[in-house]
């Protein structure tokens, strides 16, 4: 049994923040942001939108695209670093809103690698025969955890959600070929939001110390991202006996254009095979790869049989790759 993506959907909030808007908020310039990150604008959720609201919109679109009814979904797997609340899971909130009764529903936390982790879990559930039809969702509102006075992080992130319906198939002509996921928790302090968990519950003191905001060691993270994304891309290729020339489309996590270019150069991937939309959305964490895939699919850029390599890296540190035959 192979896991096949049979429908995709995504949703980004309407409000746009441009580099010029950021120029008015912190000591930065459009030129610095463009050249150092590749970003031009990003979306930001409205005050009354939470992770589940974005997720529901994306999920409805994916279900419609797949022509699958809510009652046919057997499991909802939702990757996010920014859930509606500590518990219950955002997946449960989405389940009720979509009228999917009784299906298993849970969140997973792997930061920007959340999509690859979720795809890997989905693949295993389907291969084992446990479930046939799974709704995979990623949703992020990282802008809620940004210190808007910190120019090194506030320019980077955007909000959004993406979803896909994945179904088991006995046919061998398409589907997830392999997934590889990794982590190294000794680098946990590279990107983190320390406040709000059980180690540091929300208090006046934690807010005064700005512990509810994301902290990132940008430069160190950058170097690890290039190294690990390259390694796991090579792992995916060699595990399946493919060379880089077999790849039709490369969708890397959209964290920084310089990371994408460095990884692509090390792998030797031709520029026309790389999908980049970082200029429109910034870094949307676990959403970036499936959002890009949805754009590619809707843009009619994929042909049956195309081989897609997807590679992510993020807080944890976590990283991973997936190969999908379209
Ligand atoms: O999603 C997965 C995880 N995230 C990532 O993979 C992000 C990885 N990191 C990055 O993308 C980059 O490290 C950043 C874009 C965050 C920063 O770029 P950098 O080339 O690593 O810059 P830097 O941190 O080494 O800073 C260089 C200079 C510093 O000034 P000084 O100390 O040299 O005077 C910063 O203060 O750039 C300054 N700087 C800025 N200047 C203008 C930092 N942010 C800004 C800014 N505007 N927004």
Short mmCIF file of C-alpha atoms and ligand atoms in Angstrom, two decimals:
data_model
loop_
_atom_site.label_atom_id
_atom_site.label_comp_id
_atom_site.label_asym_id
_atom_site.label_seq_id
_atom_site.Cartn_x
_atom_site.Cartn_y
_atom_site.Cartn_z
CA UNK A 1 0.00 0.00 0.00
CA UNK A 2 1.32 3.42 -0.97
CA UNK A 3 0.25 6.85 0.37
CA UNK A 4 -0.94 9.13 -2.42
CA UNK A 5 -1.77 12.85 -2.23
CA UNK A 6 -5.23 13.11 -3.82
CA UNK A 7 -6.12 16.71 -2.98
CA UNK A 8 -4.45 19.88 -1.74
CA UNK A 9 -5.62 23.21 -0.36
CA UNK A 10 -4.17 26.20 1.42
CA UNK A 11 -5.17 29.46 3.01
CA UNK A 12 -3.26 32.61 3.86
CA UNK A 13 -4.70 35.57 5.77
CA UNK A 14 -5.62 38.65 3.74
CA UNK A 15 -3.46 41.19 5.56
CA UNK A 16 -0.06 41.78 3.95
CA UNK A 17 3.00 43.23 5.69
CA UNK A 18 5.61 44.51 3.25
CA UNK A 19 9.27 45.24 3.83
CA UNK A 20 8.35 48.91 3.63
CA UNK A 21 5.88 48.44 6.51
CA UNK A 22 8.71 46.84 8.52
CA UNK A 23 10.98 49.80 7.73
CA UNK A 24 8.54 51.91 9.76
CA UNK A 25 8.64 49.52 12.72
CA UNK A 26 12.33 48.62 13.19
CA UNK A 27 15.75 49.75 12.01
CA UNK A 28 15.78 47.83 8.71
CA UNK A 29 15.48 48.39 4.97
CA UNK A 30 13.68 46.72 2.09
CA UNK A 31 17.08 46.24 0.47
CA UNK A 32 18.54 44.42 3.53
CA UNK A 33 15.54 42.11 3.84
CA UNK A 34 15.42 41.29 0.11
CA UNK A 35 19.11 40.57 -0.24
CA UNK A 36 19.61 38.78 3.10
CA UNK A 37 16.38 36.71 3.05
CA UNK A 38 14.63 36.94 -0.36
CA UNK A 39 11.45 38.11 1.36
CA UNK A 40 9.31 40.96 0.05
CA UNK A 41 6.03 40.53 1.89
CA UNK A 42 4.30 38.13 4.28
CA UNK A 43 0.73 37.53 5.53
CA UNK A 44 -0.43 38.16 9.06
CA UNK A 45 -3.54 36.75 10.70
CA UNK A 46 -6.20 39.12 12.03
CA UNK A 47 -6.75 39.38 15.79
CA UNK A 48 -9.77 37.07 15.71
CA UNK A 49 -8.03 34.30 13.71
CA UNK A 50 -6.29 31.39 15.45
CA UNK A 51 -4.42 28.37 14.06
CA UNK A 52 -7.61 26.30 13.73
CA UNK A 53 -9.39 29.01 11.70
CA UNK A 54 -6.65 29.00 9.07
CA UNK A 55 -6.50 25.19 9.19
CA UNK A 56 -10.25 24.81 8.63
CA UNK A 57 -10.15 27.01 5.53
CA UNK A 58 -7.23 25.05 4.07
CA UNK A 59 -8.78 21.68 4.98
CA UNK A 60 -12.11 22.52 3.32
CA UNK A 61 -10.25 23.38 0.12
CA UNK A 62 -8.24 20.14 0.24
CA UNK A 63 -11.36 18.01 0.85
CA UNK A 64 -13.10 19.71 -2.09
CA UNK A 65 -10.06 19.26 -4.30
CA UNK A 66 -9.87 15.56 -3.40
CA UNK A 67 -13.66 15.15 -3.71
CA UNK A 68 -13.65 13.36 -0.37
CA UNK A 69 -16.45 13.66 2.19
CA UNK A 70 -15.75 14.47 5.84
CA UNK A 71 -17.15 11.07 6.87
CA UNK A 72 -14.43 9.30 4.87
CA UNK A 73 -11.57 10.84 6.90
CA UNK A 74 -10.20 8.30 9.39
CA UNK A 75 -7.44 10.41 10.93
CA UNK A 76 -6.55 14.10 11.20
CA UNK A 77 -2.88 14.82 11.72
CA UNK A 78 -2.07 18.48 12.30
CA UNK A 79 1.45 19.90 12.50
CA UNK A 80 1.88 23.23 14.24
CA UNK A 81 4.19 25.08 16.59
CA UNK A 82 1.43 27.60 17.33
CA UNK A 83 -1.69 25.66 18.41
CA UNK A 84 -4.92 27.40 19.48
CA UNK A 85 -4.14 26.41 23.09
CA UNK A 86 -1.95 23.99 25.07
CA UNK A 87 -4.74 21.42 24.99
CA UNK A 88 -7.02 20.12 23.59
CA UNK A 89 -5.23 19.70 20.31
CA UNK A 90 -5.94 22.01 17.39
CA UNK A 91 -6.68 18.84 15.38
CA UNK A 92 -9.69 18.15 17.66
CA UNK A 93 -10.99 21.68 17.19
CA UNK A 94 -10.67 21.32 13.41
CA UNK A 95 -12.35 17.90 13.51
CA UNK A 96 -15.52 19.29 15.06
CA UNK A 97 -15.64 22.29 12.74
CA UNK A 98 -15.40 20.01 9.70
CA UNK A 99 -17.98 17.55 11.05
CA UNK A 100 -15.54 14.65 10.99
CA UNK A 101 -16.95 12.46 13.73
CA UNK A 102 -14.96 9.81 15.59
CA UNK A 103 -11.78 9.99 13.52
CA UNK A 104 -8.45 10.00 15.35
CA UNK A 105 -7.16 13.57 15.68
CA UNK A 106 -3.88 14.81 17.10
CA UNK A 107 -1.21 17.50 16.77
CA UNK A 108 2.47 16.98 16.20
CA UNK A 109 5.24 19.39 17.08
CA UNK A 110 8.33 19.52 14.85
CA UNK A 111 8.47 23.26 14.12
CA UNK A 112 9.40 24.02 10.48
CA UNK A 113 9.92 20.30 9.77
CA UNK A 114 6.33 19.60 10.90
CA UNK A 115 5.07 18.81 7.41
CA UNK A 116 7.76 16.22 6.68
CA UNK A 117 7.21 14.61 10.10
CA UNK A 118 3.44 14.54 9.54
CA UNK A 119 3.87 13.08 6.06
CA UNK A 120 6.16 10.40 7.47
CA UNK A 121 3.61 9.39 10.14
CA UNK A 122 0.82 9.44 7.55
CA UNK A 123 2.85 7.24 5.22
CA UNK A 124 3.42 4.65 7.96
CA UNK A 125 -0.25 4.54 9.02
CA UNK A 126 -1.27 3.99 5.42
CA UNK A 127 1.45 1.45 4.60
CA UNK A 128 0.49 -0.58 7.67
CA UNK A 129 -3.10 -0.72 6.45
CA UNK A 130 -4.43 0.87 9.65
CA UNK A 131 -6.06 3.81 7.86
CA UNK A 132 -6.92 4.46 4.22
CA UNK A 133 -7.81 8.17 4.14
CA UNK A 134 -5.97 10.79 6.22
CA UNK A 135 -6.28 14.56 6.40
CA UNK A 136 -2.87 16.15 6.94
CA UNK A 137 -2.91 19.80 7.98
CA UNK A 138 -0.21 22.33 8.79
CA UNK A 139 -1.06 25.70 10.29
CA UNK A 140 1.14 28.41 11.78
CA UNK A 141 0.68 31.85 13.32
CA UNK A 142 4.29 32.52 14.20
CA UNK A 143 3.68 36.26 14.02
CA UNK A 144 1.90 35.90 17.38
CA UNK A 145 5.22 35.00 19.01
CA UNK A 146 7.31 37.71 17.41
CA UNK A 147 8.93 40.56 19.27
CA UNK A 148 8.08 43.38 16.88
CA UNK A 149 11.04 45.37 18.21
CA UNK A 150 13.57 42.63 17.30
CA UNK A 151 14.68 43.29 13.72
CA UNK A 152 16.53 39.96 13.48
CA UNK A 153 13.30 37.91 13.78
CA UNK A 154 10.29 40.15 13.08
CA UNK A 155 11.07 40.43 9.37
CA UNK A 156 11.17 36.67 8.80
CA UNK A 157 7.84 35.06 9.55
CA UNK A 158 4.37 34.90 8.05
CA UNK A 159 1.09 33.10 8.82
CA UNK A 160 -0.81 30.52 6.81
CA UNK A 161 -2.19 26.99 6.61
CA UNK A 162 -2.13 24.12 4.19
CA UNK A 163 -3.85 20.76 3.95
CA UNK A 164 -3.86 17.61 1.89
CA UNK A 165 -5.94 14.46 1.68
CA UNK A 166 -3.75 11.38 1.51
CA UNK A 167 -5.15 8.01 0.54
CA UNK A 168 -3.82 4.47 0.37
CA UNK A 169 -3.49 2.98 -3.10
CA UNK A 170 -2.33 -0.39 -4.40
CA UNK A 171 -1.18 1.18 -7.64
CA UNK A 172 2.59 1.81 -7.90
CA UNK A 173 2.43 4.71 -10.36
CA UNK A 174 2.33 7.54 -7.81
CA UNK A 175 2.60 8.42 -4.15
CA UNK A 176 5.06 8.89 -1.32
CA UNK A 177 8.22 6.95 -2.15
CA UNK A 178 10.13 7.62 1.07
CA UNK A 179 10.41 9.92 4.06
CA UNK A 180 13.38 10.48 6.38
CA UNK A 181 13.10 12.42 9.65
CA UNK A 182 15.77 13.45 12.16
CA UNK A 183 16.36 15.59 15.24
CA UNK A 184 19.11 16.81 17.53
CA UNK A 185 17.75 18.26 20.77
CA UNK A 186 21.17 19.42 21.91
CA UNK A 187 20.53 22.47 19.70
CA UNK A 188 17.10 23.19 21.25
CA UNK A 189 18.12 26.73 22.17
CA UNK A 190 18.77 27.72 18.53
CA UNK A 191 15.07 28.57 17.99
CA UNK A 192 12.62 28.54 20.86
CA UNK A 193 9.69 30.15 22.64
CA UNK A 194 10.39 29.45 26.29
CA UNK A 195 7.45 31.08 28.02
CA UNK A 196 4.03 29.45 28.33
CA UNK A 197 5.13 25.84 28.85
CA UNK A 198 5.33 23.88 32.10
CA UNK A 199 8.94 24.96 32.74
CA UNK A 200 8.04 28.60 32.56
CA UNK A 201 4.32 29.22 32.91
CA UNK A 202 2.96 32.58 31.88
CA UNK A 203 3.43 35.12 34.65
CA UNK A 204 3.97 38.86 34.94
CA UNK A 205 7.66 38.06 35.29
CA UNK A 206 7.79 35.88 32.16
CA UNK A 207 6.04 38.59 30.14
CA UNK A 208 8.36 41.29 31.54
CA UNK A 209 11.30 39.15 30.45
CA UNK A 210 9.70 38.72 26.99
CA UNK A 211 9.88 34.92 27.32
CA UNK A 212 6.68 34.53 25.28
CA UNK A 213 8.57 35.72 22.20
CA UNK A 214 10.61 33.64 19.80
CA UNK A 215 14.37 33.73 20.25
CA UNK A 216 16.64 32.59 17.44
CA UNK A 217 20.37 32.24 16.91
CA UNK A 218 19.97 33.17 13.26
CA UNK A 219 23.47 32.71 11.97
CA UNK A 220 24.11 29.37 13.70
CA UNK A 221 20.70 28.11 12.57
CA UNK A 222 21.47 29.17 9.01
CA UNK A 223 24.65 27.08 8.88
CA UNK A 224 22.97 24.00 10.37
CA UNK A 225 20.06 24.39 7.96
CA UNK A 226 22.35 24.29 4.92
CA UNK A 227 24.27 21.29 6.25
CA UNK A 228 21.30 19.17 7.35
CA UNK A 229 18.99 19.98 4.43
CA UNK A 230 21.75 18.98 2.02
CA UNK A 231 22.46 15.78 3.96
CA UNK A 232 18.84 14.65 4.15
CA UNK A 233 18.25 15.45 0.46
CA UNK A 234 21.22 13.22 -0.41
CA UNK A 235 19.86 10.58 1.98
CA UNK A 236 16.51 10.55 0.15
CA UNK A 237 18.21 10.21 -3.24
CA UNK A 238 20.69 7.50 -2.28
CA UNK A 239 18.09 5.48 -0.31
CA UNK A 240 16.06 5.16 -3.52
CA UNK A 241 18.95 4.89 -5.95
CA UNK A 242 18.10 8.20 -7.64
CA UNK A 243 20.48 10.89 -8.84
CA UNK A 244 19.78 14.59 -8.66
CA UNK A 245 18.98 14.55 -12.39
CA UNK A 246 15.96 12.31 -11.70
CA UNK A 247 14.32 15.13 -9.72
CA UNK A 248 11.72 17.18 -11.61
CA UNK A 249 10.86 19.57 -8.80
CA UNK A 250 12.70 20.58 -5.62
CA UNK A 251 10.58 22.18 -2.89
CA UNK A 252 12.77 23.25 0.03
CA UNK A 253 11.47 24.83 3.24
CA UNK A 254 11.28 28.57 2.59
CA UNK A 255 13.32 30.04 5.46
CA UNK A 256 15.87 32.11 3.57
CA UNK A 257 16.67 32.41 -0.15
CA UNK A 258 20.37 32.11 0.67
CA UNK A 259 19.75 28.77 2.45
CA UNK A 260 17.76 27.53 -0.57
CA UNK A 261 20.48 28.63 -3.01
CA UNK A 262 23.30 27.16 -0.93
CA UNK A 263 21.55 23.78 -0.57
CA UNK A 264 20.59 23.69 -4.27
CA UNK A 265 24.17 24.51 -5.29
CA UNK A 266 25.64 21.79 -3.07
CA UNK A 267 23.15 19.27 -4.50
CA UNK A 268 23.66 20.47 -8.08
CA UNK A 269 19.97 21.06 -8.72
CA UNK A 270 19.20 23.14 -11.81
CA UNK A 271 17.63 26.53 -10.92
CA UNK A 272 14.52 25.89 -13.03
CA UNK A 273 13.68 22.85 -10.89
CA UNK A 274 13.62 24.80 -7.61
CA UNK A 275 10.29 26.19 -6.37
CA UNK A 276 10.57 29.47 -4.51
CA UNK A 277 7.71 31.60 -3.18
CA UNK A 278 9.47 33.07 -0.13
CA UNK A 279 9.05 36.58 -1.58
CA UNK A 280 5.26 36.35 -1.05
CA UNK A 281 4.92 34.61 2.31
CA UNK A 282 8.21 34.77 4.26
CA UNK A 283 8.89 31.80 6.49
CA UNK A 284 5.58 30.07 7.28
CA UNK A 285 7.28 27.23 9.18
CA UNK A 286 5.52 23.84 8.70
CA UNK A 287 3.23 25.42 6.11
CA UNK A 288 5.86 26.48 3.59
CA UNK A 289 6.35 23.20 1.69
CA UNK A 290 2.67 22.14 1.36
CA UNK A 291 1.72 25.75 0.52
CA UNK A 292 4.29 25.68 -2.28
CA UNK A 293 3.09 22.26 -3.44
CA UNK A 294 -0.50 23.50 -3.56
CA UNK A 295 0.60 26.45 -5.69
CA UNK A 296 2.50 24.15 -8.04
CA UNK A 297 -0.47 21.79 -8.39
CA UNK A 298 -2.98 24.61 -8.96
CA UNK A 299 -0.58 26.28 -11.37
CA UNK A 300 -0.60 23.13 -13.52
CA UNK A 301 3.17 22.81 -13.31
CA UNK A 302 3.25 19.11 -12.39
CA UNK A 303 2.87 16.18 -14.78
CA UNK A 304 1.99 12.62 -13.88
CA UNK A 305 5.15 10.76 -12.98
CA UNK A 306 7.15 13.82 -11.91
CA UNK A 307 9.52 13.21 -9.01
CA UNK A 308 9.32 15.81 -6.21
CA UNK A 309 12.00 16.20 -3.55
CA UNK A 310 10.93 18.10 -0.43
CA UNK A 311 13.37 19.05 2.33
CA UNK A 312 12.80 20.90 5.60
CA UNK A 313 14.70 22.12 8.63
CA UNK A 314 13.60 23.81 11.84
CA UNK A 315 13.48 24.18 15.60
CA UNK A 316 14.37 21.18 17.69
CA UNK A 317 16.56 21.07 15.79
CA UNK A 318 14.63 18.90 13.36
CA UNK A 319 15.12 18.12 9.68
CA UNK A 320 13.82 15.69 7.09
CA UNK A 321 13.10 14.88 3.46
CA UNK A 322 10.36 13.31 1.39
CA UNK A 323 10.30 11.96 -2.16
CA UNK A 324 6.94 11.88 -3.90
CA UNK A 325 6.10 10.55 -7.36
CA UNK A 326 3.22 12.64 -8.74
O1 LIG B 1 12.76 28.05 9.64
C1 LIG B 1 13.94 27.43 10.00
C2 LIG B 1 14.75 28.18 10.93
N1 LIG B 1 15.13 29.51 10.58
C3 LIG B 1 16.14 29.76 9.74
O2 LIG B 1 16.62 28.90 9.07
C4 LIG B 1 16.67 31.16 9.73
C5 LIG B 1 18.16 31.13 9.56
N2 LIG B 1 18.83 32.41 9.66
C6 LIG B 1 18.72 33.40 8.76
O3 LIG B 1 17.93 33.37 7.85
C7 LIG B 1 19.70 34.55 8.88
O4 LIG B 1 20.66 34.22 9.86
C8 LIG B 1 19.04 35.89 9.25
C9 LIG B 1 18.24 36.43 8.06
C10 LIG B 1 18.15 35.76 10.46
C11 LIG B 1 20.14 36.92 9.57
O5 LIG B 1 21.05 37.03 8.49
P1 LIG B 1 22.61 36.92 8.72
O6 LIG B 1 23.28 37.14 7.42
O7 LIG B 1 22.87 35.64 9.44
O8 LIG B 1 22.89 38.17 9.62
P2 LIG B 1 23.51 38.24 11.08
O9 LIG B 1 22.57 37.68 12.09
O10 LIG B 1 24.91 37.69 11.05
O11 LIG B 1 23.61 39.80 11.26
C12 LIG B 1 24.43 40.62 10.42
C13 LIG B 1 24.12 42.06 10.71
C14 LIG B 1 24.11 42.39 12.21
O12 LIG B 1 24.66 43.68 12.37
P3 LIG B 1 26.16 43.87 12.88
O13 LIG B 1 26.20 43.18 14.22
O14 LIG B 1 27.02 43.22 11.84
O15 LIG B 1 26.30 45.35 12.95
C15 LIG B 1 22.64 42.45 12.55
O16 LIG B 1 22.35 43.28 13.64
O17 LIG B 1 22.80 42.39 10.23
C16 LIG B 1 22.07 43.02 11.28
N3 LIG B 1 20.65 42.75 11.09
C17 LIG B 1 19.86 43.55 10.36
N4 LIG B 1 20.09 44.69 9.68
C18 LIG B 1 19.06 45.27 9.06
C19 LIG B 1 19.93 41.71 11.56
N5 LIG B 1 18.66 41.82 11.16
C20 LIG B 1 18.58 42.97 10.43
C21 LIG B 1 17.54 43.61 9.74
N6 LIG B 1 17.81 44.75 9.08
N7 LIG B 1 16.27 43.13 9.73
#
